[in-house]
mmCIF file of C-alpha atoms in Angstrom:
data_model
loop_
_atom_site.group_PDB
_atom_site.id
_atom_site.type_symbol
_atom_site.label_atom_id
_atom_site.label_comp_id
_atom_site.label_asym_id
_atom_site.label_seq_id
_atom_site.Cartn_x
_atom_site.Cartn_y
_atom_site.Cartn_z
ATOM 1 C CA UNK A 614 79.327 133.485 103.536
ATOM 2 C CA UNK A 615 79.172 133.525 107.666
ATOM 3 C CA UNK A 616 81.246 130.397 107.508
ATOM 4 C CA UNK A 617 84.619 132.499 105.345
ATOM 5 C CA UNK A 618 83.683 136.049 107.912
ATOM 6 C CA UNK A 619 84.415 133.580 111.369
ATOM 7 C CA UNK A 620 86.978 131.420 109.466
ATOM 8 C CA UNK A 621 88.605 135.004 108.496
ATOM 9 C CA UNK A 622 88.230 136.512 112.310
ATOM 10 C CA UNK A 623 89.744 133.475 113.495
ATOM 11 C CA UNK A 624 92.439 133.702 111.283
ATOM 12 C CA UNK A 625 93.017 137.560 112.261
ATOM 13 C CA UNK A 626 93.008 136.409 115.674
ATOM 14 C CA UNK A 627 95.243 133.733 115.220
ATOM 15 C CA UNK A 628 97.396 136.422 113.732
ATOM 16 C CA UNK A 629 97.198 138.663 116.572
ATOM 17 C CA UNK A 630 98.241 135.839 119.041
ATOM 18 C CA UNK A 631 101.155 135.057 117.445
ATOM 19 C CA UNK A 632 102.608 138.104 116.853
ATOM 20 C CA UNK A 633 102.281 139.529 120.450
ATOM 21 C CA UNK A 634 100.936 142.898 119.912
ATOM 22 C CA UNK A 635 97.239 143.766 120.403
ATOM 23 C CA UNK A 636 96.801 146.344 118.368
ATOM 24 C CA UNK A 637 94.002 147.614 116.267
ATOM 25 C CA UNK A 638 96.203 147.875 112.830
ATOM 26 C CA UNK A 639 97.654 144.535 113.417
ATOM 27 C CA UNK A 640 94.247 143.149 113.970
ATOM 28 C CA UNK A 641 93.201 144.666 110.558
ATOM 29 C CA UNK A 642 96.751 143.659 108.649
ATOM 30 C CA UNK A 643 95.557 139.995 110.176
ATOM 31 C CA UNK A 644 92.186 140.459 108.902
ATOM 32 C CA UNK A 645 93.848 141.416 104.957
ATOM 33 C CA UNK A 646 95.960 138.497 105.741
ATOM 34 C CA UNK A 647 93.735 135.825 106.080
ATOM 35 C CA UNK A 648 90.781 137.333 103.671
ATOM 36 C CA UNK A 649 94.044 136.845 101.297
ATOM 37 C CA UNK A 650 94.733 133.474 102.474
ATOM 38 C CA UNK A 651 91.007 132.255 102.426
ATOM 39 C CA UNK A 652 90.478 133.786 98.760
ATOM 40 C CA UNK A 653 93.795 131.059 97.586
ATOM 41 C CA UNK A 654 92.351 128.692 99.376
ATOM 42 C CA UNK A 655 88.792 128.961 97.852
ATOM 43 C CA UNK A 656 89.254 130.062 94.344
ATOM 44 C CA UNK A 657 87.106 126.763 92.873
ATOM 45 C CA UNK A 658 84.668 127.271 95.557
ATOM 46 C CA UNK A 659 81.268 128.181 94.269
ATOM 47 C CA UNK A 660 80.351 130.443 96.418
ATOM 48 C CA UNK A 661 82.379 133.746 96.079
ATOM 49 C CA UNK A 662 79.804 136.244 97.578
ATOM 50 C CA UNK A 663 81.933 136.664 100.442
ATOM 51 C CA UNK A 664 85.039 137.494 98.352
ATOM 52 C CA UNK A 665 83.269 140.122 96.425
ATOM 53 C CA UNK A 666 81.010 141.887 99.429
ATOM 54 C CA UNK A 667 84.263 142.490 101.853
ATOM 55 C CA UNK A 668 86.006 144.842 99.362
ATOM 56 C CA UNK A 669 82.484 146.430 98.395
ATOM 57 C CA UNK A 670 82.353 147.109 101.473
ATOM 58 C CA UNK A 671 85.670 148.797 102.467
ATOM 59 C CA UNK A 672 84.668 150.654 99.673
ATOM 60 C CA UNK A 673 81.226 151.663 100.861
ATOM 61 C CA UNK A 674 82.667 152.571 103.912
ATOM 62 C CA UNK A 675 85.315 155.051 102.684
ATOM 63 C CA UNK A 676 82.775 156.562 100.107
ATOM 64 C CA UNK A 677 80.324 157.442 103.360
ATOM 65 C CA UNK A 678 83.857 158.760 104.830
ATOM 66 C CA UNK A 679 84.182 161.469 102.648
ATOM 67 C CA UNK A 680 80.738 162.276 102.341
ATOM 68 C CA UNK A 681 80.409 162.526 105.506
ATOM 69 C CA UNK A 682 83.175 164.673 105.994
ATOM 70 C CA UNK A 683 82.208 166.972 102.807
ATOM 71 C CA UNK A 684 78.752 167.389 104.115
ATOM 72 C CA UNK A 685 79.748 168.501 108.122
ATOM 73 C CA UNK A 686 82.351 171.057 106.230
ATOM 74 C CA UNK A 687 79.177 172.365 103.995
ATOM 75 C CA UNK A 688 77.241 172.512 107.525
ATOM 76 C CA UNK A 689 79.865 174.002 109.614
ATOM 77 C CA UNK A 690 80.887 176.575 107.131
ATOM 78 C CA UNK A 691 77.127 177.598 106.991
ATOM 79 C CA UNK A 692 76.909 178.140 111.030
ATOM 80 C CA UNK A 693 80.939 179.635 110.906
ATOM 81 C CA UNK A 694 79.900 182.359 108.254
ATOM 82 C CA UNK A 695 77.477 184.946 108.755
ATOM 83 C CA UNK A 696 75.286 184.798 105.575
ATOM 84 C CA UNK A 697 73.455 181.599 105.060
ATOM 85 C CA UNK A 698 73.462 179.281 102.122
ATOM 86 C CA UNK A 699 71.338 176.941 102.933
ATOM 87 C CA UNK A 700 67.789 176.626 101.033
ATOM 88 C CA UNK A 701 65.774 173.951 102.646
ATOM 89 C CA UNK A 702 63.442 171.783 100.710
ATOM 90 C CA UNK A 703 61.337 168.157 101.075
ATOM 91 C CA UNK A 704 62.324 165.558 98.345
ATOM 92 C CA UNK A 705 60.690 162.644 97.197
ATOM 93 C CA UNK A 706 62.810 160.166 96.632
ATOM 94 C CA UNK A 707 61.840 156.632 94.991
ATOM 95 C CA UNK A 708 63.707 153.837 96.186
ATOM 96 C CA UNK A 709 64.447 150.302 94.312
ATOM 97 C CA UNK A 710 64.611 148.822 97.630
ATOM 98 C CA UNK A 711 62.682 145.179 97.648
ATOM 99 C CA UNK A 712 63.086 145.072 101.612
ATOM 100 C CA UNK A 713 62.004 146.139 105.244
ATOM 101 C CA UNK A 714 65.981 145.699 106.311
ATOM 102 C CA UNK A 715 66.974 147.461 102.538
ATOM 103 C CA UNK A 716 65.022 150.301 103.079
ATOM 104 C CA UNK A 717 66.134 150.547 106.973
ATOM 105 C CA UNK A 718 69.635 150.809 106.048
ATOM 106 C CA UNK A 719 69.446 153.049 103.146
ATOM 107 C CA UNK A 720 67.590 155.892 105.272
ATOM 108 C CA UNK A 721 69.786 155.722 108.213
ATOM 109 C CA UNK A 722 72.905 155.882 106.253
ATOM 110 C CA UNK A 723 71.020 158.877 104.463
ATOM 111 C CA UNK A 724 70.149 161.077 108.031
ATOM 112 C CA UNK A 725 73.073 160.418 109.034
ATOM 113 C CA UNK A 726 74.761 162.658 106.679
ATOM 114 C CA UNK A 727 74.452 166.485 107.840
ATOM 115 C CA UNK A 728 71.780 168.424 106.362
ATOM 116 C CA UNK A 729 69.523 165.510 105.113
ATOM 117 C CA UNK A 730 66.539 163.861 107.446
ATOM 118 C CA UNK A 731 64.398 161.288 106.701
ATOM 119 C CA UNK A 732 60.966 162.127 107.689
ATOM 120 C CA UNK A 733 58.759 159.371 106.156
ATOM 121 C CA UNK A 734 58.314 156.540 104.018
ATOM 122 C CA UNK A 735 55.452 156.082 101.598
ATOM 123 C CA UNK A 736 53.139 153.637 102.625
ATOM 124 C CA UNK A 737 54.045 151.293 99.407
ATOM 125 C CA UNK A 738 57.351 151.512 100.726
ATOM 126 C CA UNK A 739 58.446 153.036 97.120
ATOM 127 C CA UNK A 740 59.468 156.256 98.066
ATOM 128 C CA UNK A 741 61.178 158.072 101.000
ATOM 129 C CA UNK A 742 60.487 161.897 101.901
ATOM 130 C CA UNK A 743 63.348 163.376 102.779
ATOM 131 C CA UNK A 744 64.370 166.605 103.914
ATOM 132 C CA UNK A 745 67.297 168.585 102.814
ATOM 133 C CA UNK A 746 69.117 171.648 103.969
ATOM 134 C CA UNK A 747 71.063 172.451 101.029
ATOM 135 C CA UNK A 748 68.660 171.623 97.919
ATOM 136 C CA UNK A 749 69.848 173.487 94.743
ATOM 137 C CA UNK A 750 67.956 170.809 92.355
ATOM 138 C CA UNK A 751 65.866 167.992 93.229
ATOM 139 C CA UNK A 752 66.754 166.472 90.517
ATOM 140 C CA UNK A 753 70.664 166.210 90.969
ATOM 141 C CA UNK A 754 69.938 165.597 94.760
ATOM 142 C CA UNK A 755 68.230 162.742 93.649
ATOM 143 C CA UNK A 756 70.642 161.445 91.286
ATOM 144 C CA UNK A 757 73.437 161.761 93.177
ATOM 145 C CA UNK A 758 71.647 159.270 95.713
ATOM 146 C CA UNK A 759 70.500 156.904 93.253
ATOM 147 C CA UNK A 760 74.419 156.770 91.849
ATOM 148 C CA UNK A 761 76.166 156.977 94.752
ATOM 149 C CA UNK A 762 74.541 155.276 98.628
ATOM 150 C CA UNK A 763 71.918 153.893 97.294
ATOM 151 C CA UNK A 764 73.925 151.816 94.302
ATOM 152 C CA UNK A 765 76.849 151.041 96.557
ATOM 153 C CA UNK A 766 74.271 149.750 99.168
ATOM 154 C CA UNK A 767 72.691 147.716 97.305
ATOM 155 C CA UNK A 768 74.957 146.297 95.832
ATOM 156 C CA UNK A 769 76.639 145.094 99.245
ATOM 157 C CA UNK A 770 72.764 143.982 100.475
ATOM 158 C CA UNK A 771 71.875 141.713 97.432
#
């Protein structure tokens, strides 16, 4: 999988040499480019982890986009306004992580959304405590984890 990620930057580089323009978007259009090229190339390959993680993980990224965005609009409507809706609250949350690194990623890509900290992890390493700033119902804070970072994390990790 390391070998089609440098064969792919080389390729984007290549790209960006030839055309003459350094330029972030042509760097990425080079990128698209030669993941495109590389997938032709290797469709009888065996080994098509690297085919399937990239777009998983465009997607990943633009899913923690927007809920990143929603949240710090929830957060900064809450200090704009001058009644507060926020009802703080402490979750456990159990993870499926099998990890050190898992469990690493999946709580800092969970503080770093506004209005949720991680404070600690169990010492099983089966659940994560974490506090929230806007919990309505545990159990639809919770599910709405489990469906949406967590799953899409995962599913890039393993």
């Amino acid at each position: 999988m390391i070998k089609f990620f440098l064969m792919n930057l080389l390729l984007s580089f290549i790209w960006v040499a030839l055309s003459g323009s350094l330029f972030y978007s042509n760097f990425l259009f080079g990128y698209l480019l030669g993941f495109g090229v590389l997938w032709i190339m290797n469709r009888n390959e065996t080994d098509q982890r690297y085919f399937y993680r990239v777009p998983k993980i465009i997607s990943f990224f633009f899913f923690f986009l927007f809920e990143l965005i929603k949240a710090n609009i929830q957060v900064a409507y809450d200090v704009i306004t001058p009644k507060y809706f926020f009802k703080p609250g402490i979750v456990r949350y159990p993870v499926n992580t099998k990890t050190d690194f898992e469990i690493n990623i999946l709580s800092t890509f969970i503080s770093l959304t506004p209005g949720t900290l991680i404070i600690d992890i169990s010492d099983d390493k089966k659940a994560i405590y974490i506090h929230v700033m806007y919990l309505k119902d545990e159990q639809q804070f919770i599910r709405q984890l489990k469906t949406g970072v967590e799953r899409k994390l995962l599913e890039i990790l393993r």
